[in-house]
Amino acid sequence: MRGPITRLVLLFAVICLTCPAYAIDPNRAISEYLRERWFGDRGFNGGAVTAVSQTPDGYLWIGTDKGLFRFDGSSFQAVQRPGPAHIPIGPVRALMIGPQGTLWVVLQSTQILRYLNGNFEAGHDEAEFGITSIASLRDGTVLLSSLALGPLQYRANRYQVLLSSESSAATVNGNQITADNMSSRLSSATGVATHRFAEPNSPVDAMAETTDGKLWLGTRDRGLFYISQGQALPSAKKTPAKINCLLALRNGDLWIGTDTGLMPLADSPAKSIPPPLRDVPIFAMLQDRDGNVWVGTAGGLFRLNEHGVSVDKDNTEVTALFEDRVGSVWVGSPHGIECLHDSAFVTYSPPGLNSESSGAIYVDPYDRVWYAPIEGGLRWLKGETNGIVTNDLLSQDVIYSIAGSKDDLWLARQQGGLTHLRFTGGSFVSKTYTERD
């Protein structure tokens, strides 16, 4: 018989993976979301997470430096390479859902696997392309970057090469392969018309399409390029040589993630990057259905929206981000994976508060929350800012009740009598009344 913990896990799986739900509330701080973590102590031993995706059947797929794992909400299943040999898939570079719900898996070995309707089949001709990255165009078309053929788009079971230039050869898996002999290998099977390519002459690790239809390529050691009339041209924007990720925003801008920080393509003060993101390595970016921008960095998880910047201080490094079909955000790290989603109630856990229960609570007209922990003291909380009031030895007394209006508070104390607290000029002014008064 299943115990209560097992039933709770399965209930969470149903809620998080299958049932309709609202997207994450942008008004809440990251610390206010309900989160569920799967690290080594909860059955996930897959290593560092590199990519996350979800197929139409509801399964969550997690790519790591150890392989590919399928998650049903309660357990993780390691996926093996198709065939009788049961060979491990190996480290995963990227995951993406294509048309008809096909799961595309790009391996660190630059090979491709595809999963559809319960069948997991290895690519054939694609194995020699040398794929380094994958993305989805705005119309759903699969975009790939090949060491052998440059950028490709996959449409109607056919590959189309997007560049035409003068380069003579490429190397894939240690073998010299020219564009011409690659064309002869593929023409009968896929109908690909290939061309030789020169730029960017570097592995492409990130791709994106902006709202103006322009395709952008982030390379491993040559910076940022864009495609125009069959050519890959260097961007006028000066960027670091190594591009980790790209995010095409709905407002038309392109954000560029590098080892030295986040930078926008557009040089506009209104679109400037918040200071915490200007000098930290950027590993992953996501714009969710409500327009919130999530940024995974070496210094944790950031969320940007019209309300400002929210920081998740519980995560020290974020390597993958994904929004599932119900609007929950999945966060991958070197230690495992976690899910952030809304709940009917919000739990606040300010730093240094060890009590599991609280005493008096009061919300003033400025949405500042005043609360008195059961062990004593008076604290306040507004957004992600919090503080402790030490006037008149309040930190050494238990507060029984709180009342007030505007900038005035009245505090009934266990030992110290009645305290009038006023917030003025950025500081607290207090007066305490005891039996003598």
Tab-separated table of C-alpha atoms in Angstrom:
chain	number	residue	atom	x	y	z
A	1	MET	CA	0.000	0.000	0.000
A	2	ARG	CA	1.309	3.419	-0.904
A	3	GLY	CA	2.118	5.707	1.995
A	4	PRO	CA	1.036	9.324	2.383
A	5	ILE	CA	4.329	10.689	1.015
A	6	THR	CA	4.011	8.657	-2.169
A	7	ARG	CA	0.419	9.802	-2.622
A	8	LEU	CA	1.526	13.400	-2.131
A	9	VAL	CA	4.222	13.073	-4.794
A	10	LEU	CA	1.777	11.567	-7.258
A	11	LEU	CA	-0.740	14.308	-6.516
A	12	PHE	CA	1.926	16.912	-7.240
A	13	ALA	CA	2.736	15.166	-10.516
A	14	VAL	CA	-0.877	15.394	-11.606
A	15	ILE	CA	-1.073	19.072	-10.681
A	16	CYS	CA	2.260	20.080	-12.171
A	17	LEU	CA	2.342	18.010	-15.348
A	18	THR	CA	-1.224	17.478	-16.493
A	19	CYS	CA	-3.876	19.730	-14.982
A	20	PRO	CA	-4.754	23.193	-16.314
A	21	ALA	CA	-3.357	25.964	-14.118
A	22	TYR	CA	-2.573	29.635	-14.110
A	23	ALA	CA	0.879	30.811	-15.134
A	24	ILE	CA	3.216	32.120	-12.473
A	25	ASP	CA	2.027	35.328	-10.812
A	26	PRO	CA	4.421	38.129	-11.877
A	27	ASN	CA	3.567	40.139	-8.760
A	28	ARG	CA	5.186	37.607	-6.452
A	29	ALA	CA	8.858	37.429	-5.647
A	30	ILE	CA	10.620	34.212	-6.637
A	31	SER	CA	10.901	33.288	-2.965
A	32	GLU	CA	7.087	33.347	-2.694
A	33	TYR	CA	6.481	30.587	-5.252
A	34	LEU	CA	5.815	27.020	-4.245
A	35	ARG	CA	8.830	24.947	-5.225
A	36	GLU	CA	9.556	21.258	-5.491
A	37	ARG	CA	13.137	20.036	-5.751
A	38	TRP	CA	14.606	16.785	-7.039
A	39	PHE	CA	18.256	16.382	-6.148
A	40	GLY	CA	20.263	13.284	-5.262
A	41	ASP	CA	18.353	12.771	-2.029
A	42	ARG	CA	15.069	12.539	-3.985
A	43	GLY	CA	16.041	10.111	-6.702
A	44	PHE	CA	17.658	12.368	-9.292
A	45	ASN	CA	21.238	11.312	-9.918
A	46	GLY	CA	21.459	12.519	-13.481
A	47	GLY	CA	24.236	15.046	-12.967
A	48	ALA	CA	24.295	18.646	-14.173
A	49	VAL	CA	21.130	19.639	-16.074
A	50	THR	CA	21.763	21.113	-19.533
A	51	ALA	CA	18.246	21.191	-21.063
A	52	VAL	CA	14.574	20.576	-20.218
A	53	SER	CA	11.551	20.015	-22.471
A	54	GLN	CA	8.060	18.455	-22.407
A	55	THR	CA	6.353	16.264	-24.986
A	56	PRO	CA	2.590	16.424	-25.694
A	57	ASP	CA	2.039	13.235	-23.666
A	58	GLY	CA	3.007	15.206	-20.527
A	59	TYR	CA	6.381	13.612	-19.859
A	60	LEU	CA	9.196	15.933	-18.858
A	61	TRP	CA	12.544	15.266	-20.540
A	62	ILE	CA	15.755	16.295	-18.820
A	63	GLY	CA	19.100	16.409	-20.592
A	64	THR	CA	22.228	16.249	-18.450
A	65	ASP	CA	25.947	15.686	-18.685
A	66	LYS	CA	25.210	12.017	-17.962
A	67	GLY	CA	22.438	11.416	-20.502
A	68	LEU	CA	18.696	11.806	-21.032
A	69	PHE	CA	16.031	11.206	-18.374
A	70	ARG	CA	12.230	10.989	-18.592
A	71	PHE	CA	10.242	12.237	-15.596
A	72	ASP	CA	6.617	11.247	-14.944
A	73	GLY	CA	6.188	13.355	-11.817
A	74	SER	CA	7.342	10.710	-9.374
A	75	SER	CA	10.400	8.962	-10.819
A	76	PHE	CA	13.202	9.455	-13.323
A	77	GLN	CA	13.925	6.913	-16.019
A	78	ALA	CA	17.272	6.926	-17.820
A	79	VAL	CA	16.770	6.683	-21.586
A	80	GLN	CA	19.034	4.420	-23.630
A	81	ARG	CA	20.009	4.723	-27.247
A	82	PRO	CA	17.597	2.843	-29.570
A	83	GLY	CA	18.658	-0.600	-30.681
A	84	PRO	CA	19.451	-4.005	-29.192
A	85	ALA	CA	22.785	-2.907	-27.671
A	86	HIS	CA	21.166	-0.633	-25.036
A	87	ILE	CA	24.034	1.851	-25.260
A	88	PRO	CA	23.701	4.954	-23.076
A	89	ILE	CA	22.776	8.067	-24.985
A	90	GLY	CA	25.577	10.131	-23.511
A	91	PRO	CA	25.744	13.815	-22.557
A	92	VAL	CA	22.937	15.993	-23.931
A	93	ARG	CA	23.577	19.434	-25.389
A	94	ALA	CA	20.016	20.615	-26.154
A	95	LEU	CA	16.352	19.556	-26.305
A	96	MET	CA	13.475	20.996	-28.312
A	97	ILE	CA	9.922	20.121	-29.357
A	98	GLY	CA	9.333	20.374	-33.097
A	99	PRO	CA	6.218	20.115	-35.292
A	100	GLN	CA	3.857	17.207	-34.520
A	101	GLY	CA	5.338	17.068	-31.031
A	102	THR	CA	8.655	15.482	-32.041
A	103	LEU	CA	11.329	15.665	-29.358
A	104	TRP	CA	14.695	16.595	-30.857
A	105	VAL	CA	17.753	15.617	-28.811
A	106	VAL	CA	21.117	17.139	-29.668
A	107	LEU	CA	24.003	15.252	-28.071
A	108	GLN	CA	27.393	16.608	-27.073
A	109	SER	CA	28.753	14.263	-29.738
A	110	THR	CA	26.856	16.503	-32.269
A	111	GLN	CA	24.494	13.648	-33.195
A	112	ILE	CA	20.683	13.881	-33.195
A	113	LEU	CA	17.955	11.638	-31.794
A	114	ARG	CA	14.225	12.088	-32.396
A	115	TYR	CA	11.289	10.831	-30.341
A	116	LEU	CA	7.689	10.690	-31.597
A	117	ASN	CA	4.600	8.660	-30.648
A	118	GLY	CA	6.469	6.511	-28.160
A	119	ASN	CA	9.279	5.643	-30.546
A	120	PHE	CA	12.806	6.870	-30.061
A	121	GLU	CA	14.748	6.643	-33.304
A	122	ALA	CA	18.278	7.703	-34.089
A	123	GLY	CA	18.878	10.106	-36.933
A	124	HIS	CA	20.520	8.669	-40.030
A	125	ASP	CA	21.981	11.249	-42.399
A	126	GLU	CA	21.747	13.824	-39.620
A	127	ALA	CA	24.441	11.952	-37.690
A	128	GLU	CA	27.035	13.355	-40.107
A	129	PHE	CA	25.800	16.942	-39.995
A	130	GLY	CA	27.629	17.701	-36.749
A	131	ILE	CA	24.771	19.552	-35.019
A	132	THR	CA	25.846	21.972	-32.279
A	133	SER	CA	22.573	23.801	-31.500
A	134	ILE	CA	18.851	23.783	-32.179
A	135	ALA	CA	16.076	26.373	-31.959
A	136	SER	CA	12.524	26.989	-33.092
A	137	LEU	CA	11.549	29.716	-35.536
A	138	ARG	CA	8.476	31.811	-34.798
A	139	ASP	CA	6.380	29.642	-37.142
A	140	GLY	CA	7.518	26.432	-35.410
A	141	THR	CA	10.108	25.431	-38.012
A	142	VAL	CA	13.114	23.591	-36.580
A	143	LEU	CA	16.384	25.496	-36.963
A	144	LEU	CA	19.679	23.638	-36.558
A	145	SER	CA	23.322	24.598	-36.819
A	146	SER	CA	25.619	22.127	-38.554
A	147	LEU	CA	29.411	21.984	-38.515
A	148	ALA	CA	29.255	20.537	-42.026
A	149	LEU	CA	26.525	22.601	-43.676
A	150	GLY	CA	26.009	25.688	-41.562
A	151	PRO	CA	22.515	26.744	-40.424
A	152	LEU	CA	19.709	24.427	-41.589
A	153	GLN	CA	15.966	24.558	-41.340
A	154	TYR	CA	13.876	21.391	-41.239
A	155	ARG	CA	10.462	21.678	-42.863
A	156	ALA	CA	8.140	18.998	-44.275
A	157	ASN	CA	10.725	16.232	-43.660
A	158	ARG	CA	13.333	18.099	-45.697
A	159	TYR	CA	16.455	20.025	-44.771
A	160	GLN	CA	17.221	23.379	-46.328
A	161	VAL	CA	20.674	24.959	-46.110
A	162	LEU	CA	20.446	28.682	-45.362
A	163	LEU	CA	23.965	29.844	-46.297
A	164	SER	CA	25.689	29.975	-49.659
A	165	SER	CA	29.345	31.010	-49.736
A	166	GLU	CA	32.802	29.930	-50.807
A	167	SER	CA	34.187	27.604	-48.137
A	168	SER	CA	35.492	24.256	-49.368
A	169	ALA	CA	35.153	21.763	-46.529
A	170	ALA	CA	34.152	21.014	-42.963
A	171	THR	CA	35.219	18.386	-40.452
A	172	VAL	CA	32.639	16.208	-38.711
A	173	ASN	CA	33.639	13.564	-36.156
A	174	GLY	CA	37.206	13.664	-37.449
A	175	ASN	CA	36.296	13.042	-41.109
A	176	GLN	CA	36.851	15.561	-43.930
A	177	ILE	CA	33.483	16.144	-45.598
A	178	THR	CA	32.979	18.640	-48.407
A	179	ALA	CA	29.668	20.280	-49.118
A	180	ASP	CA	29.604	18.519	-52.475
A	181	ASN	CA	30.004	14.959	-51.202
A	182	MET	CA	27.613	15.683	-48.338
A	183	SER	CA	25.090	16.739	-50.977
A	184	SER	CA	25.505	13.457	-52.840
A	185	ARG	CA	24.986	11.496	-49.630
A	186	LEU	CA	21.799	13.306	-48.736
A	187	SER	CA	20.085	14.136	-52.008
A	188	SER	CA	18.344	10.798	-52.476
A	189	ALA	CA	17.099	10.600	-48.902
A	190	THR	CA	16.188	14.174	-48.050
A	191	GLY	CA	16.306	16.282	-51.187
A	192	VAL	CA	18.744	18.743	-49.607
A	193	ALA	CA	20.340	21.284	-51.901
A	194	THR	CA	23.645	22.148	-50.214
A	195	HIS	CA	26.018	25.104	-50.524
A	196	ARG	CA	29.497	25.822	-49.267
A	197	PHE	CA	29.752	28.232	-46.359
A	198	ALA	CA	32.523	30.421	-44.958
A	199	GLU	CA	31.194	32.395	-41.989
A	200	PRO	CA	30.865	32.308	-39.090
A	201	ASN	CA	33.619	29.630	-39.260
A	202	SER	CA	32.982	28.704	-35.635
A	203	PRO	CA	30.587	26.304	-33.884
A	204	VAL	CA	27.215	27.961	-33.300
A	205	ASP	CA	25.980	27.399	-29.738
A	206	ALA	CA	22.877	29.633	-29.768
A	207	MET	CA	20.307	30.774	-32.351
A	208	ALA	CA	17.235	33.009	-32.311
A	209	GLU	CA	14.806	34.746	-34.662
A	210	THR	CA	13.796	38.314	-33.808
A	211	THR	CA	10.369	39.745	-34.624
A	212	ASP	CA	11.707	41.335	-37.831
A	213	GLY	CA	12.447	37.839	-39.180
A	214	LYS	CA	16.221	38.144	-38.852
A	215	LEU	CA	18.120	35.011	-37.782
A	216	TRP	CA	20.931	35.447	-35.256
A	217	LEU	CA	23.822	33.082	-34.563
A	218	GLY	CA	25.843	33.103	-31.345
A	219	THR	CA	29.183	31.394	-31.828
A	220	ARG	CA	31.668	29.712	-29.536
A	221	ASP	CA	34.631	31.960	-30.339
A	222	ARG	CA	33.653	34.511	-33.022
A	223	GLY	CA	30.874	36.534	-31.421
A	224	LEU	CA	27.440	37.347	-32.897
A	225	PHE	CA	26.348	36.929	-36.545
A	226	TYR	CA	23.110	37.320	-38.500
A	227	ILE	CA	21.932	35.799	-41.781
A	228	SER	CA	21.250	38.084	-44.750
A	229	GLN	CA	20.776	36.982	-48.371
A	230	GLY	CA	22.428	33.622	-47.823
A	231	GLN	CA	25.409	35.050	-45.951
A	232	ALA	CA	26.353	35.042	-42.256
A	233	LEU	CA	27.470	38.575	-41.446
A	234	PRO	CA	29.078	39.802	-38.211
A	235	SER	CA	26.846	41.937	-36.032
A	236	ALA	CA	27.576	45.647	-35.708
A	237	LYS	CA	27.120	45.146	-31.971
A	238	LYS	CA	30.453	44.446	-30.332
A	239	THR	CA	30.106	41.340	-28.193
A	240	PRO	CA	32.447	38.928	-26.410
A	241	ALA	CA	33.754	36.132	-28.619
A	242	LYS	CA	31.877	33.411	-26.728
A	243	ILE	CA	28.055	33.532	-26.816
A	244	ASN	CA	26.284	31.135	-24.446
A	245	CYS	CA	22.625	31.871	-25.214
A	246	LEU	CA	20.285	34.226	-27.094
A	247	LEU	CA	16.749	35.382	-26.281
A	248	ALA	CA	14.532	37.126	-28.846
A	249	LEU	CA	12.113	39.294	-26.859
A	250	ARG	CA	8.567	40.077	-27.921
A	251	ASN	CA	9.407	43.783	-28.066
A	252	GLY	CA	11.829	43.063	-30.926
A	253	ASP	CA	15.066	43.259	-28.956
A	254	LEU	CA	17.639	40.479	-28.687
A	255	TRP	CA	19.362	39.684	-25.405
A	256	ILE	CA	22.821	38.150	-25.555
A	257	GLY	CA	24.142	35.934	-22.757
A	258	THR	CA	27.901	35.679	-22.369
A	259	ASP	CA	30.485	34.641	-19.779
A	260	THR	CA	30.941	38.303	-18.896
A	261	GLY	CA	27.305	39.279	-18.490
A	262	LEU	CA	24.021	39.998	-20.258
A	263	MET	CA	23.791	42.634	-22.980
A	264	PRO	CA	20.965	43.880	-25.236
A	265	LEU	CA	21.377	44.192	-28.994
A	266	ALA	CA	19.598	47.566	-28.921
A	267	ASP	CA	21.543	50.434	-27.353
A	268	SER	CA	18.645	52.096	-25.574
A	269	PRO	CA	18.651	53.334	-21.962
A	270	ALA	CA	15.087	52.055	-21.558
A	271	LYS	CA	16.285	48.555	-22.378
A	272	SER	CA	19.413	48.603	-20.212
A	273	ILE	CA	20.348	45.491	-18.263
A	274	PRO	CA	20.069	45.638	-14.446
A	275	PRO	CA	23.497	45.952	-12.772
A	276	PRO	CA	23.454	42.466	-11.164
A	277	LEU	CA	23.369	40.885	-14.637
A	278	ARG	CA	26.079	42.955	-16.286
A	279	ASP	CA	29.103	41.038	-15.048
A	280	VAL	CA	27.927	37.520	-14.188
A	281	PRO	CA	28.118	34.501	-16.561
A	282	ILE	CA	24.743	33.917	-18.276
A	283	PHE	CA	23.826	30.297	-19.060
A	284	ALA	CA	20.091	30.265	-19.924
A	285	MET	CA	17.223	32.672	-20.686
A	286	LEU	CA	13.450	32.340	-21.023
A	287	GLN	CA	10.518	34.689	-21.651
A	288	ASP	CA	7.358	33.109	-20.253
A	289	ARG	CA	3.794	33.446	-21.516
A	290	ASP	CA	3.190	36.495	-19.310
A	291	GLY	CA	6.253	38.337	-20.563
A	292	ASN	CA	8.464	37.741	-17.520
A	293	VAL	CA	12.102	37.246	-18.480
A	294	TRP	CA	13.974	34.578	-16.517
A	295	VAL	CA	17.767	34.547	-16.557
A	296	GLY	CA	19.892	31.644	-15.298
A	297	THR	CA	23.358	32.715	-14.217
A	298	ALA	CA	26.410	31.556	-12.309
A	299	GLY	CA	25.070	33.683	-9.463
A	300	GLY	CA	21.528	32.316	-9.319
A	301	LEU	CA	18.106	32.842	-10.887
A	302	PHE	CA	16.778	36.291	-11.846
A	303	ARG	CA	13.302	37.334	-13.029
A	304	LEU	CA	12.716	40.662	-14.756
A	305	ASN	CA	9.370	42.357	-15.400
A	306	GLU	CA	7.663	45.731	-15.063
A	307	HIS	CA	7.803	45.383	-11.272
A	308	GLY	CA	11.609	45.188	-11.282
A	309	VAL	CA	14.114	42.417	-10.614
A	310	SER	CA	13.496	39.434	-8.344
A	311	VAL	CA	16.399	37.231	-7.295
A	312	ASP	CA	16.277	33.637	-6.103
A	313	LYS	CA	18.990	33.449	-3.473
A	314	ASP	CA	18.474	29.710	-2.954
A	315	ASN	CA	20.058	28.858	-6.300
A	316	THR	CA	23.782	29.454	-6.709
A	317	GLU	CA	23.967	28.426	-10.383
A	318	VAL	CA	21.269	27.904	-13.027
A	319	THR	CA	22.126	26.064	-16.249
A	320	ALA	CA	18.699	25.426	-17.861
A	321	LEU	CA	15.218	27.006	-17.897
A	322	PHE	CA	11.892	25.752	-19.260
A	323	GLU	CA	8.223	26.780	-19.006
A	324	ASP	CA	5.865	23.796	-19.146
A	325	ARG	CA	2.397	23.747	-20.683
A	326	VAL	CA	0.681	24.819	-17.446
A	327	GLY	CA	2.986	27.788	-16.906
A	328	SER	CA	5.305	26.366	-14.236
A	329	VAL	CA	8.988	27.210	-14.576
A	330	TRP	CA	11.554	24.411	-14.353
A	331	VAL	CA	15.055	25.307	-13.227
A	332	GLY	CA	18.052	23.086	-13.943
A	333	SER	CA	21.332	23.300	-12.049
A	334	PRO	CA	24.515	21.267	-11.552
A	335	HIS	CA	22.770	19.550	-8.618
A	336	GLY	CA	19.349	18.635	-10.058
A	337	ILE	CA	16.059	20.191	-11.054
A	338	GLU	CA	13.223	22.080	-9.403
A	339	CYS	CA	9.773	23.382	-10.326
A	340	LEU	CA	8.409	26.816	-9.442
A	341	HIS	CA	4.660	27.392	-9.540
A	342	ASP	CA	1.884	29.310	-7.873
A	343	SER	CA	-0.184	28.197	-4.913
A	344	ALA	CA	-3.354	29.470	-3.274
A	345	PHE	CA	-1.296	30.775	-0.360
A	346	VAL	CA	2.074	32.501	-0.205
A	347	THR	CA	4.664	31.488	2.391
A	348	TYR	CA	7.247	34.075	3.394
A	349	SER	CA	10.592	32.978	4.774
A	350	PRO	CA	12.684	36.074	5.547
A	351	PRO	CA	16.318	35.301	6.408
A	352	GLY	CA	17.067	34.718	10.062
A	353	LEU	CA	13.478	33.785	10.949
A	354	ASN	CA	13.616	30.313	12.466
A	355	SER	CA	10.143	30.167	13.957
A	356	GLU	CA	7.504	28.088	12.173
A	357	SER	CA	4.728	30.216	13.622
A	358	SER	CA	4.107	33.918	13.979
A	359	GLY	CA	2.275	36.140	16.379
A	360	ALA	CA	0.596	39.420	15.547
A	361	ILE	CA	0.444	40.587	11.902
A	362	TYR	CA	-0.527	43.982	10.507
A	363	VAL	CA	-0.448	45.353	6.943
A	364	ASP	CA	-0.171	49.144	6.723
A	365	PRO	CA	-1.609	51.352	3.913
A	366	TYR	CA	1.745	51.164	2.083
A	367	ASP	CA	1.587	47.348	1.835
A	368	ARG	CA	4.346	46.981	4.381
A	369	VAL	CA	3.746	43.874	6.495
A	370	TRP	CA	4.544	44.117	10.205
A	371	TYR	CA	4.827	40.840	12.067
A	372	ALA	CA	5.878	39.704	15.523
A	373	PRO	CA	7.580	36.270	15.710
A	374	ILE	CA	6.443	34.143	18.615
A	375	GLU	CA	9.976	34.151	20.060
A	376	GLY	CA	9.961	37.942	20.246
A	377	GLY	CA	10.821	41.077	18.313
A	378	LEU	CA	9.182	43.150	15.585
A	379	ARG	CA	9.929	42.768	11.893
A	380	TRP	CA	8.672	44.276	8.651
A	381	LEU	CA	8.516	43.000	5.078
A	382	LYS	CA	7.805	44.748	1.770
A	383	GLY	CA	8.464	42.898	-1.463
A	384	GLU	CA	11.920	41.392	-1.120
A	385	THR	CA	13.061	43.942	1.470
A	386	ASN	CA	12.804	43.254	5.188
A	387	GLY	CA	14.070	44.625	8.443
A	388	ILE	CA	14.052	44.437	12.256
A	389	VAL	CA	12.936	47.204	14.625
A	390	THR	CA	15.158	47.580	17.694
A	391	ASN	CA	13.743	50.775	19.243
A	392	ASP	CA	12.865	50.692	22.958
A	393	LEU	CA	14.146	47.117	23.358
A	394	LEU	CA	11.397	45.787	21.058
A	395	SER	CA	13.775	43.078	19.853
A	396	GLN	CA	13.864	41.686	23.421
A	397	ASP	CA	10.115	41.607	24.012
A	398	VAL	CA	7.105	39.670	22.715
A	399	ILE	CA	4.537	41.722	20.782
A	400	TYR	CA	0.956	40.655	21.544
A	401	SER	CA	-0.889	42.868	19.039
A	402	ILE	CA	-0.287	45.507	16.344
A	403	ALA	CA	-2.604	48.290	15.133
A	404	GLY	CA	-2.099	51.577	13.356
A	405	SER	CA	-2.792	53.951	10.486
A	406	LYS	CA	-0.535	55.435	7.816
A	407	ASP	CA	2.928	55.891	9.408
A	408	ASP	CA	1.818	55.166	12.997
A	409	LEU	CA	1.900	51.828	14.802
A	410	TRP	CA	0.705	50.896	18.279
A	411	LEU	CA	2.302	47.828	19.801
A	412	ALA	CA	1.019	45.943	22.852
A	413	ARG	CA	3.931	44.198	24.559
A	414	GLN	CA	4.273	41.348	27.004
A	415	GLN	CA	6.728	43.118	29.325
A	416	GLY	CA	7.383	46.601	27.994
A	417	GLY	CA	3.900	48.125	28.037
A	418	LEU	CA	2.465	50.012	25.054
A	419	THR	CA	4.746	51.447	22.355
A	420	HIS	CA	3.867	54.094	19.784
A	421	LEU	CA	6.094	53.693	16.715
A	422	ARG	CA	6.215	56.275	13.957
A	423	PHE	CA	8.079	55.978	10.661
A	424	THR	CA	9.342	59.374	9.534
A	425	GLY	CA	12.268	60.624	7.500
A	426	GLY	CA	13.470	57.104	6.784
A	427	SER	CA	13.814	56.151	10.452
A	428	PHE	CA	11.705	55.054	13.408
A	429	VAL	CA	10.712	57.302	16.297
A	430	SER	CA	9.207	55.578	19.338
A	431	LYS	CA	7.638	56.343	22.701
A	432	THR	CA	6.743	53.660	25.203
A	433	TYR	CA	4.045	53.911	27.880
A	434	THR	CA	4.179	51.751	31.012
A	435	GLU	CA	2.288	51.626	34.345
A	436	ARG	CA	4.068	54.838	35.358
A	437	ASP	CA	2.193	56.639	32.554
